[in-house]
C-alpha cells in the first residue's frame, strides 16, 4: 500500500468551499461524461453517523474504459467501472473506491478542511498510519498539469447555474486556459489572479488536507499501479481545485439549498448522458 498526503490551498474560506466543492464536482462530472462513459450517480442521500453527526452519503460508478492506459486495458473487460462511496461530514469527508473486477485494488481518502495555509502538523494522527508517508503541497496556480487538461469549454445555446448547458464542445487552449488561476480574476469577489507566493499573503485562505491510500496487491504490478494511481489522483486534485476557484463567480452566493438543487438537476442530466447502468462484472 502506498500512502501520500496532499495539501491544497485555496483563496477561499471553508464555508465558501463547502458550496463550491458541490458545484464543481457536479459540473465537472457532467463535462467529463459522454455516452457510456463518465460518472453515474447511484445514490445521493442524507446520512447520520454516531460519531460525525449529520452528513451526506453518495455512491457513484465511474465508467472509464477508454481513459485507461494501454497496459491496463489489456487486462480489464470492455465495460469497466470503479465504484466510489463517499461520506461527507464537512469539514471532514471519507471516500472509498473499489473495483469488483480487481478485488485487490482499493483507494481510501480521508479529507479535512481548515482555514489555514496548510501548516497544521500531524493532522491525521500519524500513529494510526503504518510507517512514514510523503506530504506534498499542491499549488493550484503554478504546479504543472498534463497538457490534456488545458482546455476550455465553449457553450452553444442557453445555459445557467441551475443546470448544465444543452450543448458543449471542448476546444484546446494550451497557453491561457480560462481555468488557470494565474489569469482568472473574480468579478464578484475581486480575488485573483494568483501570483508567485500567493499562499503566504492571500486572505482568506483555506487548505484541503487529503490522506490518500492506494492498494493493489498483485505481485509484479503493485508498485507500478500504485504510483500510477497516485499520479492520476494528484492531477485530479489539481484540476478540481483549480476549477472550484475559476468557477467562483458561478457558485458564489448560492445557498446550500440552491447548490443541492443544482447538484440534483446536473446528476440527472449526467446519468442520462452516461446511459444505462453497466452490467455487473
CSV table of C-alpha atoms in Angstrom, one decimal:
chain,number,residue,atom,x,y,z
A,1,UNK,CA,0.0,0.0,0.0
A,2,UNK,CA,1.3,3.4,-0.9
A,3,UNK,CA,0.2,6.3,1.3
A,4,UNK,CA,0.6,10.0,0.5
A,5,UNK,CA,-0.8,13.2,2.0
A,6,UNK,CA,-1.7,16.1,-0.3
A,7,UNK,CA,-2.3,19.7,0.9
A,8,UNK,CA,-4.1,22.0,-1.5
A,9,UNK,CA,-4.6,25.7,-0.5
A,10,UNK,CA,-7.4,27.8,-1.9
A,11,UNK,CA,-8.2,31.6,-1.7
A,12,UNK,CA,-11.5,30.8,-0.1
A,13,UNK,CA,-13.0,30.1,3.4
A,14,UNK,CA,-14.0,26.6,4.3
A,15,UNK,CA,-17.6,27.7,4.4
A,16,UNK,CA,-17.4,29.1,0.9
A,17,UNK,CA,-15.7,25.9,-0.3
A,18,UNK,CA,-18.5,23.8,1.1
A,19,UNK,CA,-20.8,25.2,-1.6
A,20,UNK,CA,-18.0,25.5,-4.3
A,21,UNK,CA,-17.0,21.9,-3.9
A,22,UNK,CA,-20.5,20.5,-4.5
A,23,UNK,CA,-21.0,22.8,-7.5
A,24,UNK,CA,-17.6,21.9,-9.0
A,25,UNK,CA,-18.0,18.2,-8.6
A,26,UNK,CA,-21.4,18.2,-10.3
A,27,UNK,CA,-20.3,20.4,-13.2
A,28,UNK,CA,-17.0,18.7,-13.7
A,29,UNK,CA,-18.7,15.2,-13.7
A,30,UNK,CA,-21.2,16.4,-16.3
A,31,UNK,CA,-18.5,17.8,-18.6
A,32,UNK,CA,-16.3,14.7,-18.3
A,33,UNK,CA,-19.2,12.3,-19.2
A,34,UNK,CA,-20.2,11.0,-22.6
A,35,UNK,CA,-22.4,8.3,-23.9
A,36,UNK,CA,-21.4,5.1,-22.0
A,37,UNK,CA,-18.6,6.8,-20.1
A,38,UNK,CA,-18.4,9.2,-17.2
A,39,UNK,CA,-19.8,9.5,-13.7
A,40,UNK,CA,-23.1,7.8,-12.9
A,41,UNK,CA,-24.7,8.7,-9.5
A,42,UNK,CA,-26.3,5.7,-7.9
A,43,UNK,CA,-27.2,7.2,-4.5
A,44,UNK,CA,-27.1,10.7,-3.0
A,45,UNK,CA,-28.9,10.8,0.3
A,46,UNK,CA,-28.7,12.2,3.9
A,47,UNK,CA,-26.7,10.0,6.3
A,48,UNK,CA,-26.4,10.1,10.1
A,49,UNK,CA,-23.2,8.9,11.8
A,50,UNK,CA,-22.9,8.3,15.6
A,51,UNK,CA,-19.5,10.0,15.7
A,52,UNK,CA,-19.5,12.6,13.0
A,53,UNK,CA,-23.2,13.5,13.0
A,54,UNK,CA,-25.4,14.5,10.1
A,55,UNK,CA,-23.8,14.2,6.6
A,56,UNK,CA,-24.4,13.1,3.0
A,57,UNK,CA,-23.8,9.7,1.5
A,58,UNK,CA,-23.1,9.3,-2.2
A,59,UNK,CA,-22.4,6.2,-4.3
A,60,UNK,CA,-21.1,6.6,-7.9
A,61,UNK,CA,-19.9,4.5,-10.7
A,62,UNK,CA,-17.1,6.0,-12.7
A,63,UNK,CA,-17.1,4.4,-16.2
A,64,UNK,CA,-13.6,5.0,-17.6
A,65,UNK,CA,-12.6,2.2,-20.0
A,66,UNK,CA,-11.2,4.5,-22.7
A,67,UNK,CA,-9.3,6.5,-20.2
A,68,UNK,CA,-7.1,3.6,-19.0
A,69,UNK,CA,-3.5,3.3,-20.3
A,70,UNK,CA,-3.0,0.5,-22.9
A,71,UNK,CA,-1.3,-1.8,-20.4
A,72,UNK,CA,-4.3,-1.6,-18.1
A,73,UNK,CA,-6.9,-2.0,-20.9
A,74,UNK,CA,-5.2,-5.3,-21.9
A,75,UNK,CA,-6.2,-6.9,-18.6
A,76,UNK,CA,-9.7,-5.3,-18.0
A,77,UNK,CA,-13.0,-6.0,-19.6
A,78,UNK,CA,-14.5,-3.8,-22.2
A,79,UNK,CA,-17.1,-2.4,-19.7
A,80,UNK,CA,-15.1,-1.3,-16.7
A,81,UNK,CA,-16.0,1.0,-13.8
A,82,UNK,CA,-14.9,1.9,-10.3
A,83,UNK,CA,-17.4,2.2,-7.5
A,84,UNK,CA,-17.0,5.2,-5.3
A,85,UNK,CA,-18.6,5.6,-1.9
A,86,UNK,CA,-18.3,8.9,0.0
A,87,UNK,CA,-19.4,10.1,3.4
A,88,UNK,CA,-19.5,13.9,3.6
A,89,UNK,CA,-19.5,15.2,7.2
A,90,UNK,CA,-18.0,18.6,6.1
A,91,UNK,CA,-15.4,19.7,7.1
A,92,UNK,CA,-14.4,16.0,7.3
A,93,UNK,CA,-15.0,13.5,4.5
A,94,UNK,CA,-14.3,9.9,3.8
A,95,UNK,CA,-14.1,8.4,0.2
A,96,UNK,CA,-13.5,4.8,-0.8
A,97,UNK,CA,-13.1,3.4,-4.3
A,98,UNK,CA,-13.0,-0.2,-5.4
A,99,UNK,CA,-13.5,-2.3,-8.5
A,100,UNK,CA,-15.3,-5.7,-8.5
A,101,UNK,CA,-13.1,-6.9,-11.3
A,102,UNK,CA,-10.0,-6.1,-9.3
A,103,UNK,CA,-10.7,-7.2,-5.7
A,104,UNK,CA,-7.2,-6.5,-4.6
A,105,UNK,CA,-7.4,-2.8,-5.7
A,106,UNK,CA,-8.7,-0.1,-3.5
A,107,UNK,CA,-8.4,3.7,-2.8
A,108,UNK,CA,-9.2,5.3,0.6
A,109,UNK,CA,-9.2,9.0,1.0
A,110,UNK,CA,-9.6,10.9,4.3
A,111,UNK,CA,-10.1,14.7,3.9
A,112,UNK,CA,-10.1,17.5,6.4
A,113,UNK,CA,-10.7,21.2,5.6
A,114,UNK,CA,-9.2,24.0,7.7
A,115,UNK,CA,-9.0,27.8,7.5
A,116,UNK,CA,-5.2,28.0,7.3
A,117,UNK,CA,-2.3,27.8,4.7
A,118,UNK,CA,-1.6,24.1,5.2
A,119,UNK,CA,0.6,24.4,8.3
A,120,UNK,CA,-1.4,22.0,10.6
A,121,UNK,CA,1.1,19.3,11.6
A,122,UNK,CA,0.1,15.7,12.1
A,123,UNK,CA,-3.5,16.5,11.2
A,124,UNK,CA,-4.2,12.8,10.6
A,125,UNK,CA,-2.6,11.5,13.8
A,126,UNK,CA,0.2,9.6,12.1
A,127,UNK,CA,0.2,7.0,14.9
A,128,UNK,CA,-2.7,5.4,13.0
A,129,UNK,CA,-0.7,5.2,9.8
A,130,UNK,CA,1.7,2.3,9.2
A,131,UNK,CA,5.1,3.9,8.5
A,132,UNK,CA,6.0,7.3,7.3
A,133,UNK,CA,4.2,8.9,4.4
A,134,UNK,CA,5.1,11.6,1.9
A,135,UNK,CA,3.5,15.1,2.3
A,136,UNK,CA,3.0,17.1,-0.9
A,137,UNK,CA,1.9,20.7,-1.2
A,138,UNK,CA,0.0,21.2,-4.4
A,139,UNK,CA,-0.2,24.7,-5.9
A,140,UNK,CA,-3.3,25.3,-7.9
A,141,UNK,CA,-1.6,28.2,-9.8
A,142,UNK,CA,1.9,27.1,-10.5
A,143,UNK,CA,2.1,23.3,-10.4
A,144,UNK,CA,2.3,21.5,-13.7
A,145,UNK,CA,-0.7,19.7,-15.1
A,146,UNK,CA,-0.6,17.5,-18.2
A,147,UNK,CA,-1.4,19.3,-21.4
A,148,UNK,CA,-4.6,17.4,-22.0
A,149,UNK,CA,-6.2,19.3,-19.1
A,150,UNK,CA,-5.5,22.6,-20.7
A,151,UNK,CA,-8.8,23.1,-22.4
A,152,UNK,CA,-11.7,25.5,-22.0
A,153,UNK,CA,-15.4,24.9,-22.5
A,154,UNK,CA,-17.3,26.7,-25.3
A,155,UNK,CA,-21.0,26.7,-24.8
A,156,UNK,CA,-23.5,26.9,-27.6
A,157,UNK,CA,-27.1,27.7,-26.6
A,158,UNK,CA,-28.6,28.8,-23.3
A,159,UNK,CA,-27.1,27.5,-20.0
A,160,UNK,CA,-27.0,28.7,-16.5
A,161,UNK,CA,-26.1,27.8,-13.0
A,162,UNK,CA,-29.4,26.0,-12.5
A,163,UNK,CA,-28.4,23.2,-14.8
A,164,UNK,CA,-25.9,22.1,-17.4
A,165,UNK,CA,-25.7,23.7,-20.8
A,166,UNK,CA,-27.5,21.7,-23.5
A,167,UNK,CA,-24.6,21.5,-25.9
A,168,UNK,CA,-20.9,21.7,-25.3
A,169,UNK,CA,-17.7,21.5,-27.3
A,170,UNK,CA,-14.2,21.0,-26.0
A,171,UNK,CA,-11.6,23.3,-27.5
A,172,UNK,CA,-7.8,23.1,-26.8
A,173,UNK,CA,-6.3,26.2,-25.3
A,174,UNK,CA,-2.8,25.3,-24.3
A,175,UNK,CA,-1.5,28.7,-23.4
A,176,UNK,CA,-4.1,30.7,-21.4
A,177,UNK,CA,-6.9,28.4,-20.2
A,178,UNK,CA,-9.8,30.1,-18.6
A,179,UNK,CA,-9.3,27.7,-15.6
A,180,UNK,CA,-5.8,29.0,-15.0
A,181,UNK,CA,-5.7,30.9,-11.6
A,182,UNK,CA,-2.7,32.9,-12.9
A,183,UNK,CA,-5.1,34.7,-15.3
A,184,UNK,CA,-8.5,34.4,-13.6
A,185,UNK,CA,-10.0,37.3,-11.7
A,186,UNK,CA,-13.3,37.1,-9.9
A,187,UNK,CA,-15.7,39.9,-10.8
A,188,UNK,CA,-17.8,39.2,-7.7
A,189,UNK,CA,-15.1,38.9,-5.1
A,190,UNK,CA,-12.0,40.7,-6.6
A,191,UNK,CA,-9.8,37.6,-5.9
A,192,UNK,CA,-7.2,36.6,-8.4
A,193,UNK,CA,-5.2,36.4,-10.4
A,194,UNK,CA,-2.8,34.4,-8.2
A,195,UNK,CA,0.9,35.4,-8.2
A,196,UNK,CA,4.0,33.7,-7.1
A,197,UNK,CA,4.0,33.2,-3.3
A,198,UNK,CA,0.2,33.8,-3.1
A,199,UNK,CA,-0.3,31.2,-0.3
A,200,UNK,CA,1.9,33.3,2.0
A,201,UNK,CA,-0.1,36.6,1.7
A,202,UNK,CA,-3.6,35.8,0.4
A,203,UNK,CA,-6.6,36.3,2.6
A,204,UNK,CA,-8.9,34.4,3.0
A,205,UNK,CA,-7.1,31.1,2.7
A,206,UNK,CA,-8.0,27.5,3.4
A,207,UNK,CA,-6.5,24.1,2.9
A,208,UNK,CA,-7.7,20.7,1.8
A,209,UNK,CA,-5.7,18.0,3.7
A,210,UNK,CA,-6.1,14.7,1.9
A,211,UNK,CA,-4.6,11.4,3.2
A,212,UNK,CA,-4.7,9.0,0.2
A,213,UNK,CA,-4.0,5.3,0.5
A,214,UNK,CA,-3.8,3.2,-2.7
A,215,UNK,CA,-3.5,-0.5,-2.5
A,216,UNK,CA,-3.0,-3.0,-5.4
A,217,UNK,CA,-1.8,-6.3,-4.0
A,218,UNK,CA,-0.7,-8.1,-7.2
A,219,UNK,CA,2.9,-9.3,-7.3
A,220,UNK,CA,4.9,-7.7,-10.1
A,221,UNK,CA,2.4,-4.8,-10.7
A,222,UNK,CA,1.9,-3.4,-7.2
A,223,UNK,CA,4.5,-0.6,-7.3
A,224,UNK,CA,3.7,0.4,-10.9
A,225,UNK,CA,-0.1,0.6,-10.4
A,226,UNK,CA,0.1,2.4,-7.1
A,227,UNK,CA,2.4,5.0,-8.4
A,228,UNK,CA,0.3,5.5,-11.5
A,229,UNK,CA,-2.9,5.9,-9.5
A,230,UNK,CA,-1.3,8.5,-7.2
A,231,UNK,CA,-0.2,10.4,-10.3
A,232,UNK,CA,-3.7,10.4,-11.6
A,233,UNK,CA,-5.1,11.4,-8.2
A,234,UNK,CA,-2.6,14.3,-8.0
A,235,UNK,CA,-3.7,15.6,-11.4
A,236,UNK,CA,-7.4,15.3,-10.5
A,237,UNK,CA,-6.9,17.2,-7.2
A,238,UNK,CA,-5.1,20.0,-9.0
A,239,UNK,CA,-7.7,20.4,-11.8
A,240,UNK,CA,-10.6,20.1,-9.4
A,241,UNK,CA,-9.4,22.7,-7.0
A,242,UNK,CA,-8.5,25.0,-10.0
A,243,UNK,CA,-12.0,24.7,-11.4
A,244,UNK,CA,-13.5,25.5,-8.0
A,245,UNK,CA,-11.7,28.8,-8.0
A,246,UNK,CA,-12.1,29.5,-11.7
A,247,UNK,CA,-15.9,28.9,-11.4
A,248,UNK,CA,-16.1,31.1,-8.3
A,249,UNK,CA,-18.4,33.7,-9.9
A,250,UNK,CA,-20.8,30.9,-10.9
A,251,UNK,CA,-21.4,29.5,-7.4
A,252,UNK,CA,-20.6,32.5,-5.2
A,253,UNK,CA,-23.7,33.5,-3.3
A,254,UNK,CA,-25.5,30.2,-3.7
A,255,UNK,CA,-27.1,28.7,-0.6
A,256,UNK,CA,-26.8,25.0,0.4
A,257,UNK,CA,-30.4,24.5,-0.8
A,258,UNK,CA,-29.6,26.1,-4.2
A,259,UNK,CA,-26.4,24.1,-4.7
A,260,UNK,CA,-28.1,20.9,-3.7
A,261,UNK,CA,-30.8,21.6,-6.3
A,262,UNK,CA,-28.2,22.3,-8.9
A,263,UNK,CA,-26.5,19.0,-7.9
A,264,UNK,CA,-29.7,17.0,-8.3
A,265,UNK,CA,-30.5,18.6,-11.7
A,266,UNK,CA,-27.0,18.1,-13.0
A,267,UNK,CA,-26.8,14.5,-11.8
A,268,UNK,CA,-30.0,13.6,-13.6
A,269,UNK,CA,-28.6,15.1,-16.8
A,270,UNK,CA,-25.3,13.3,-16.3
A,271,UNK,CA,-26.9,9.9,-15.7
A,272,UNK,CA,-28.8,10.4,-19.0
A,273,UNK,CA,-25.6,11.2,-20.8
A,274,UNK,CA,-23.7,8.2,-19.4
A,275,UNK,CA,-26.6,5.9,-20.4
A,276,UNK,CA,-28.0,2.7,-18.8
A,277,UNK,CA,-26.4,1.2,-15.7
A,278,UNK,CA,-23.5,-1.0,-16.8
A,279,UNK,CA,-23.9,-4.7,-16.1
A,280,UNK,CA,-22.1,-6.1,-13.0
A,281,UNK,CA,-18.7,-7.6,-13.7
